[in-house]
XYZ file of C-alpha atoms in Angstrom:
506
model
C 25.289 9.814 15.042
C 26.050 6.934 12.721
C 23.785 8.107 9.910
C 25.322 11.606 9.985
C 28.780 10.070 10.039
C 28.032 7.876 7.028
C 26.469 10.819 5.206
C 29.464 13.084 5.905
C 31.874 10.329 4.911
C 30.008 9.834 1.656
C 29.982 13.562 0.961
C 33.755 13.718 1.458
C 34.247 11.306 -1.412
C 31.597 12.836 -3.651
C 28.780 10.351 -3.000
C 25.260 11.652 -2.353
C 22.987 10.472 0.459
C 20.627 8.925 -2.100
C 23.506 7.001 -3.695
C 24.624 5.785 -0.278
C 21.153 4.542 0.659
C 20.805 2.854 -2.725
C 24.161 1.104 -2.350
C 23.036 -0.264 1.012
C 19.928 -1.860 -0.507
C 20.159 -5.630 -0.903
C 20.348 -6.959 -4.440
C 17.148 -7.803 -6.297
C 18.092 -11.467 -6.445
C 18.612 -11.549 -2.669
C 15.098 -10.245 -2.085
C 13.335 -12.327 -4.733
C 12.005 -15.029 -2.426
C 10.329 -12.746 0.138
C 8.465 -11.021 -2.709
C 7.444 -14.370 -4.167
C 6.377 -15.774 -0.794
C 4.200 -12.768 -0.006
C 2.625 -11.958 -3.354
C 2.247 -15.286 -5.136
C -0.627 -16.327 -2.868
C -2.886 -14.324 -5.147
C -2.450 -17.091 -7.728
C -4.988 -18.930 -5.561
C -7.378 -15.992 -5.951
C -7.234 -16.267 -9.727
C -7.394 -20.059 -9.760
C -10.162 -20.638 -7.209
C -12.346 -17.747 -8.371
C -12.125 -18.673 -12.039
C -12.251 -22.457 -11.669
C -15.773 -22.217 -10.318
C -16.910 -21.118 -13.798
C -15.979 -24.481 -15.309
C -17.336 -26.278 -12.236
C -20.596 -24.379 -12.689
C -20.866 -25.634 -16.264
C -20.279 -29.242 -15.188
C -22.732 -29.107 -12.276
C -25.463 -27.844 -14.612
C -24.878 -30.901 -16.806
C -24.763 -33.355 -13.895
C -27.697 -31.924 -11.952
C -30.005 -30.165 -14.435
C -32.913 -29.996 -11.960
C -31.309 -29.758 -8.518
C -28.631 -27.271 -9.592
C -29.396 -25.549 -12.880
C -32.953 -24.661 -11.829
C -32.172 -23.683 -8.230
C -30.662 -20.728 -6.328
C -27.509 -22.839 -5.843
C -26.401 -21.803 -9.348
C -25.818 -18.217 -8.270
C -24.952 -18.998 -4.631
C -21.998 -21.272 -5.402
C -20.525 -18.646 -7.739
C -21.234 -15.488 -5.747
C -20.909 -16.536 -2.095
C -17.117 -16.255 -2.328
C -17.520 -12.497 -2.927
C -19.093 -12.088 0.513
C -16.327 -14.122 2.123
C -13.671 -12.156 0.264
C -14.985 -8.815 1.529
C -15.045 -10.165 5.102
C -11.496 -11.476 4.700
C -10.180 -8.219 3.248
C -11.563 -6.144 6.097
C -10.677 -8.500 8.954
C -7.195 -9.414 7.721
C -6.429 -5.742 7.140
C -6.737 -5.302 10.899
C -4.811 -8.506 11.639
C -1.882 -7.590 9.378
C -1.543 -4.124 10.941
C -2.153 -4.945 14.602
C -0.414 -8.313 14.765
C 1.825 -9.014 11.778
C 1.850 -9.525 8.039
C 3.241 -13.021 8.611
C 0.357 -14.102 10.864
C -2.184 -12.818 8.346
C -0.526 -14.708 5.501
C -0.216 -17.974 7.434
C -3.858 -17.946 8.534
C -5.167 -17.070 5.057
C -2.959 -19.768 3.515
C -4.242 -22.334 5.992
C -7.856 -21.422 5.210
C -7.250 -21.837 1.478
C -5.633 -25.253 1.927
C -8.335 -26.660 4.203
C -11.379 -25.386 2.330
C -10.045 -26.174 -1.146
C -9.775 -29.790 -0.022
C -13.224 -29.673 1.586
C -14.717 -28.231 -1.613
C -13.320 -31.173 -3.549
C -14.884 -33.579 -1.081
C -18.246 -31.809 -0.741
C -20.865 -34.327 0.298
C -24.437 -34.324 1.500
C -25.915 -36.575 4.195
C -26.996 -39.843 2.645
C -25.624 -38.764 -0.722
C -28.128 -35.886 -0.971
C -27.434 -33.585 -3.914
C -29.001 -30.671 -2.059
C -26.767 -31.312 0.946
C -23.706 -31.543 -1.271
C -24.508 -28.212 -2.916
C -25.157 -26.602 0.493
C -21.769 -27.868 1.731
C -20.036 -26.607 -1.407
C -21.662 -23.195 -0.952
C -20.508 -22.983 2.696
C -16.953 -24.045 1.840
C -16.840 -21.492 -0.979
C -17.662 -18.765 1.542
C -14.658 -19.677 3.672
C -12.454 -19.923 0.591
C -13.518 -16.325 -0.060
C -12.344 -15.376 3.438
C -8.935 -16.918 2.722
C -8.706 -15.183 -0.648
C -9.667 -11.893 0.971
C -6.917 -12.312 3.551
C -4.292 -12.507 0.807
C -4.952 -8.894 -0.223
C -4.159 -6.893 2.933
C -1.656 -9.425 4.282
C 0.203 -10.841 1.287
C -0.009 -7.903 -1.123
C 0.914 -5.344 1.516
C 3.883 -7.429 2.668
C 4.871 -7.827 -0.995
C 4.880 -4.041 -1.458
C 7.091 -3.613 1.603
C 9.420 -6.435 0.527
C 9.725 -4.926 -2.961
C 10.828 -1.671 -1.314
C 14.060 -3.426 -0.324
C 15.205 -4.153 -3.883
C 16.903 -1.897 -6.395
C 15.087 1.289 -7.365
C 13.567 1.116 -10.837
C 12.344 -2.470 -10.475
C 10.053 -2.247 -7.462
C 6.729 -1.687 -9.166
C 7.142 -4.422 -11.744
C 8.188 -6.954 -9.106
C 5.081 -6.140 -7.101
C 2.870 -6.529 -10.184
C 4.501 -9.780 -11.311
C 3.768 -11.410 -7.961
C 0.281 -9.976 -7.412
C -1.924 -9.135 -10.409
C 0.070 -11.193 -12.916
C -0.280 -14.129 -10.538
C -4.062 -13.620 -10.456
C -4.207 -13.572 -14.256
C -1.936 -16.604 -14.520
C -4.279 -18.328 -12.091
C -7.157 -17.518 -14.462
C -5.375 -19.248 -17.337
C -4.372 -22.322 -15.326
C -7.874 -22.664 -13.852
C -9.298 -22.699 -17.384
C -6.693 -25.186 -18.652
C -6.859 -27.697 -15.775
C -10.513 -28.725 -16.339
C -9.761 -29.159 -20.045
C -6.831 -31.471 -19.285
C -8.916 -33.424 -16.775
C -11.682 -33.709 -19.360
C -9.175 -35.164 -21.844
C -8.024 -37.650 -19.209
C -11.357 -38.609 -17.676
C -13.778 -38.012 -20.576
C -17.324 -36.721 -20.286
C -18.327 -39.964 -18.570
C -16.525 -38.921 -15.375
C -17.464 -35.260 -14.957
C -17.838 -35.696 -11.195
C -14.109 -36.442 -11.019
C -13.282 -33.466 -13.260
C -14.964 -30.837 -11.102
C -13.816 -32.262 -7.771
C -10.159 -32.621 -8.813
C -10.243 -29.147 -10.402
C -11.224 -27.613 -7.056
C -8.951 -29.887 -5.002
C -5.872 -28.894 -6.990
C -6.456 -25.367 -5.712
C -4.896 -26.505 -2.422
C -1.488 -27.137 -4.011
C -0.360 -23.505 -4.602
C -0.980 -22.383 -0.982
C 0.644 -25.595 0.285
C 3.772 -24.768 -1.708
C 3.894 -21.293 -0.147
C 3.242 -22.290 3.458
C 6.842 -23.266 4.258
C 8.230 -20.103 2.640
C 5.846 -18.028 4.706
C 6.869 -19.819 7.906
C 10.439 -18.665 7.204
C 9.341 -15.153 6.255
C 10.649 -12.211 8.295
C 8.638 -9.025 8.546
C 9.938 -6.309 6.153
C 12.134 -3.681 7.738
C 9.627 -0.951 6.895
C 6.973 -2.724 8.967
C 9.281 -3.343 11.906
C 10.318 0.298 12.035
C 6.849 1.814 11.699
C 4.238 -0.580 13.073
C 1.699 0.637 15.648
C 1.178 -2.849 17.103
C 2.640 -1.839 20.478
C 1.151 1.669 20.584
C -0.928 2.488 23.664
C -3.700 3.753 21.400
C -4.181 4.036 17.653
C -5.133 7.598 16.604
C -7.940 6.558 14.250
C -9.473 10.016 14.113
C -6.176 11.540 12.954
C -5.692 8.705 10.463
C -9.149 9.232 8.977
C -8.585 12.973 8.670
C -5.272 12.358 6.933
C -6.298 9.616 4.500
C -10.069 9.701 3.977
C -10.048 11.590 0.675
C -7.192 9.587 -0.854
C -8.809 6.323 0.245
C -12.148 7.331 -1.296
C -10.460 7.981 -4.664
C -8.502 4.711 -4.657
C -11.560 2.715 -3.556
C -13.752 4.382 -6.198
C -11.313 3.522 -9.012
C -11.113 -0.073 -7.750
C -14.924 -0.266 -7.512
C -15.309 0.939 -11.109
C -12.666 -1.448 -12.432
C -14.132 -4.570 -10.796
C -17.670 -3.413 -11.616
C -16.768 -3.629 -15.287
C -14.138 -6.389 -15.321
C -16.136 -9.026 -13.492
C -19.395 -8.072 -15.194
C -17.890 -8.396 -18.666
C -17.151 -12.024 -17.922
C -20.834 -12.389 -18.838
C -19.775 -11.821 -22.444
C -17.577 -14.908 -22.371
C -20.664 -17.101 -22.445
C -22.157 -15.000 -25.279
C -19.009 -15.431 -27.349
C -18.843 -19.151 -26.627
C -22.463 -19.616 -27.607
C -21.698 -18.114 -31.023
C -18.486 -20.070 -31.516
C -19.812 -23.404 -30.258
C -23.425 -23.780 -31.390
C -23.289 -27.523 -30.717
C -22.415 -26.943 -27.047
C -19.372 -29.248 -27.064
C -17.805 -29.253 -23.596
C -14.315 -29.806 -25.036
C -14.662 -26.776 -27.315
C -16.200 -24.685 -24.533
C -13.298 -25.348 -22.166
C -10.751 -24.866 -24.959
C -12.094 -21.481 -25.995
C -12.304 -20.492 -22.340
C -8.524 -20.953 -22.156
C -8.094 -18.697 -25.211
C -10.258 -15.946 -23.729
C -8.329 -16.025 -20.435
C -4.977 -15.836 -22.234
C -5.824 -12.271 -23.282
C -5.259 -11.128 -19.701
C -1.551 -11.956 -19.691
C -0.074 -9.572 -22.329
C -1.676 -6.525 -20.727
C -0.596 -7.528 -17.253
C 2.981 -8.232 -18.404
C 3.392 -4.929 -20.278
C 1.707 -2.938 -17.536
C 4.254 -4.232 -15.017
C 7.132 -2.604 -16.932
C 5.135 0.528 -17.695
C 4.469 1.027 -13.973
C 8.217 1.441 -13.443
C 8.887 3.471 -16.600
C 6.108 6.073 -16.432
C 4.663 5.274 -13.026
C 1.473 3.485 -11.920
C -0.728 6.600 -12.001
C -0.101 7.341 -15.697
C -0.119 3.630 -16.599
C -3.564 3.291 -15.037
C -4.847 6.413 -16.792
C -3.493 5.327 -20.193
C -4.942 1.836 -19.764
C -8.473 2.983 -18.951
C -8.370 5.716 -21.622
C -7.442 3.198 -24.334
C -9.976 0.757 -22.930
C -12.666 3.451 -23.215
C -11.779 4.025 -26.882
C -11.962 0.300 -27.680
C -15.197 -0.003 -25.711
C -16.833 2.847 -27.630
C -15.739 1.212 -30.902
C -17.223 -2.119 -29.815
C -20.481 -0.430 -28.837
C -20.741 1.434 -32.135
C -19.840 -1.580 -34.292
C -21.462 -4.270 -32.174
C -23.944 -5.382 -34.804
C -21.204 -5.695 -37.451
C -18.799 -7.458 -35.053
C -21.486 -9.909 -34.006
C -21.555 -11.228 -37.570
C -17.755 -11.667 -37.528
C -17.158 -13.536 -34.312
C -13.380 -13.888 -34.799
C -13.046 -10.103 -34.973
C -15.325 -9.752 -31.954
C -13.162 -12.137 -29.924
C -9.956 -10.271 -30.822
C -11.334 -6.804 -30.041
C -12.999 -8.074 -26.878
C -9.635 -9.577 -25.876
C -7.882 -6.243 -26.476
C -10.532 -4.550 -24.340
C -9.801 -7.015 -21.531
C -6.011 -6.821 -21.812
C -6.064 -3.009 -21.637
C -7.982 -3.340 -18.397
C -5.161 -5.483 -17.005
C -2.500 -3.115 -18.352
C -4.046 -0.187 -16.496
C -6.145 -0.651 -13.366
C -5.634 -4.413 -13.167
C -1.902 -3.967 -12.587
C -1.869 -0.581 -10.948
C -4.808 -0.196 -8.590
C -3.384 -2.660 -6.054
C 0.045 -1.101 -6.495
C -1.389 2.360 -5.880
C -3.394 1.174 -2.859
C -0.278 -0.351 -1.302
C 1.932 2.699 -1.842
C -0.315 5.684 -1.076
C -0.629 4.921 2.619
C 1.809 4.723 5.518
C 2.987 1.375 6.864
C 1.199 1.458 10.255
C -2.257 1.404 8.627
C -1.438 0.056 5.164
C -3.223 -3.264 5.690
C -6.524 -1.690 6.707
C -6.300 0.988 4.009
C -5.574 -1.636 1.353
C -8.255 -3.970 2.693
C -10.964 -1.298 2.537
C -10.000 -0.309 -1.030
C -9.904 -3.948 -2.170
C -13.246 -4.648 -0.482
C -14.742 -1.737 -2.416
C -13.530 -3.449 -5.587
C -15.171 -6.769 -4.693
C -18.397 -4.973 -3.822
C -18.189 -3.329 -7.242
C -17.819 -6.760 -8.845
C -20.811 -8.087 -6.919
C -22.936 -5.051 -7.813
C -21.883 -5.211 -11.457
C -22.901 -8.826 -11.926
C -26.435 -7.853 -10.869
C -26.605 -4.413 -12.498
C -25.321 -5.362 -15.968
C -28.195 -7.749 -16.731
C -30.598 -4.984 -15.674
C -28.831 -2.516 -17.976
C -29.082 -4.995 -20.853
C -32.760 -5.661 -20.134
C -33.716 -1.972 -19.903
C -31.844 -1.214 -23.142
C -33.827 -3.787 -25.080
C -32.742 -7.203 -23.860
C -29.896 -9.594 -24.639
C -31.451 -10.550 -27.987
C -31.176 -6.969 -29.298
C -28.208 -4.976 -30.548
C -29.010 -2.013 -28.288
C -29.253 -4.282 -25.273
C -25.769 -5.696 -25.863
C -24.298 -2.298 -26.731
C -25.421 -0.720 -23.461
C -22.801 -2.288 -21.134
C -19.989 -1.093 -23.427
C -21.338 2.463 -23.389
C -21.596 2.389 -19.582
C -18.220 0.739 -18.979
C -16.363 2.977 -21.438
C -17.844 6.101 -19.857
C -16.725 4.864 -16.435
C -13.225 4.288 -17.869
C -13.050 7.957 -18.856
C -14.114 8.910 -15.330
C -11.410 6.646 -13.834
C -8.762 8.269 -16.034
C -9.839 11.685 -14.741
C -9.632 10.500 -11.116
C -6.181 8.999 -11.637
C -4.639 12.005 -13.383
C -6.030 14.773 -11.210
C -6.734 13.275 -7.789
C -4.120 10.585 -7.150
C -0.701 11.582 -5.724
C 2.606 11.085 -7.478
C 3.999 7.623 -6.765
C 7.792 7.428 -6.895
C 10.156 4.511 -6.358
C 10.774 5.778 -2.815
C 7.131 6.489 -2.031
C 6.797 3.925 0.782
C 9.623 5.506 2.793
C 8.488 9.007 1.876
C 4.895 8.296 2.902
C 6.033 6.893 6.247
C 8.040 10.057 6.906
C 5.112 12.271 5.887
C 2.713 10.367 8.139
C 5.125 10.449 11.072
C 5.558 14.198 10.722
C 1.777 14.652 10.593
C 1.233 12.649 13.790
C 4.037 14.557 15.524
C 2.530 17.897 14.473
C -0.786 16.836 16.032
C 0.844 15.976 19.332
C 0.772 12.188 19.073
C 3.767 10.425 20.639
C 5.537 9.006 17.589
C 8.081 7.171 19.742
C 5.356 4.494 19.969
C 5.978 3.637 16.316
C 8.129 0.602 15.664
C 8.348 -2.763 17.379
C 11.469 -2.819 19.529
C 10.707 -6.335 20.768
C 11.042 -7.801 17.268
C 14.323 -8.763 15.629
C 15.364 -5.399 14.229
C 18.489 -6.701 12.501
C 20.678 -4.982 15.096
C 18.812 -1.683 14.710
C 17.786 0.479 17.679
C 15.930 3.802 17.765
C 18.003 6.949 17.545
C 17.296 9.500 20.278
C 18.227 12.805 18.680
C 15.702 12.853 15.836
C 12.003 13.605 15.990
C 10.294 10.861 17.986
C 12.907 8.229 17.186
C 12.185 8.375 13.477
C 15.584 7.016 12.439
C 17.643 3.994 13.461
C 21.320 3.362 13.981
C 23.605 0.399 14.591
C 23.834 -0.760 18.211
C 27.592 -0.443 18.327
C 27.376 3.149 17.043
C 24.658 3.992 19.551
C 26.869 2.752 22.353
C 29.614 5.140 21.240
């Protein structure tokens, strides 16, 4: 066979099989655009999710009775969570059973259409209530599009990054997934400030509508790249899309425990991360007693900038020491800082600059650890045939954690004494820091080792498991797709390997 021939030829000149496979990998620069096209869609997640915070502030000013004193205040902000969970679960199935490309194109289209509709939200006869109802409905569908980016775009990004040089794969995945989300946070905080400078406080209606409408530009810029996107080789060789039946019972037996651990860590991270955004308003209230909208938006940019250093450093750490240890170190350090903030809260409250800095460090450590690594771990601890659904379930657990946290944290504060007391404001830091310690334990002792070759290794392990259980593994792979001149080999277990057509003919 061709692979044996190449291996023997390499051995005769003193080159190992691993070296040969590495030399056959395309260069990093040659695979840059597929990684960008697949992962960068999560910029829209960061932008559209975070922009609604500034929009919320403006709508409360414009409609103090119809909005600020109505359920619409929470609905407009939280409805996207429900849509995101639906998108993560449904697009997980779509990306596995149809294609990563289809999932990405549909989610991109949803984001474009409903970002524009959000900007043009209008009620019948100019009704404010109708406008807010329309905005709420459009936000739900934006959530669906955002949710689709996780199991379609992120999973395809992980598989595309597997085709670049070993030693750079994890950081490339992080740069075009979580770093993009964090960059979206910063831009979504800066855009309303710029629009406020341009339009002034006399045209706030323009500021919030244009802020949301600009969210359509990033997915528009990606749509053409995604049209040209070709499914990663790992997907084409291992997909179950043409299988007569999907062995869900075997899959659950094989992955249930690992999925529970990954989903639990993601739940804990989002439970704390999204809930602590509540403290942004507390900080701003101390810094800006006069309630200036310019100062509020400006300081919001500063607070969001703290996400970037942790995300940037965590990307490199995930390649150097691996995502499992990076996650554990991040949450362990975050727990230490959180305990310090809880213990010194009363003192820090009187020195708001110090509070902002330490709070920023707390946030950036969260991005360094689980922010960067939980998606990376979810995408690389499961085999290709079910990676989209596995990732989608884990990510949905995270969003549910965020939704639960935003409701539970105020209850924790209230039961500890209320938001006007030191004990009340200390309580979330005690809870979150304790959960960080628990996450570190889960990561160190219950997550598997994640190497640079883990995607290929996991596919082999999964294939061998299915074969040992009597499932026909020759069903894996899509032989109708463009396989780059690759055909299944017939003298390995279930057609697990591929060879060049001309060699197969010989």
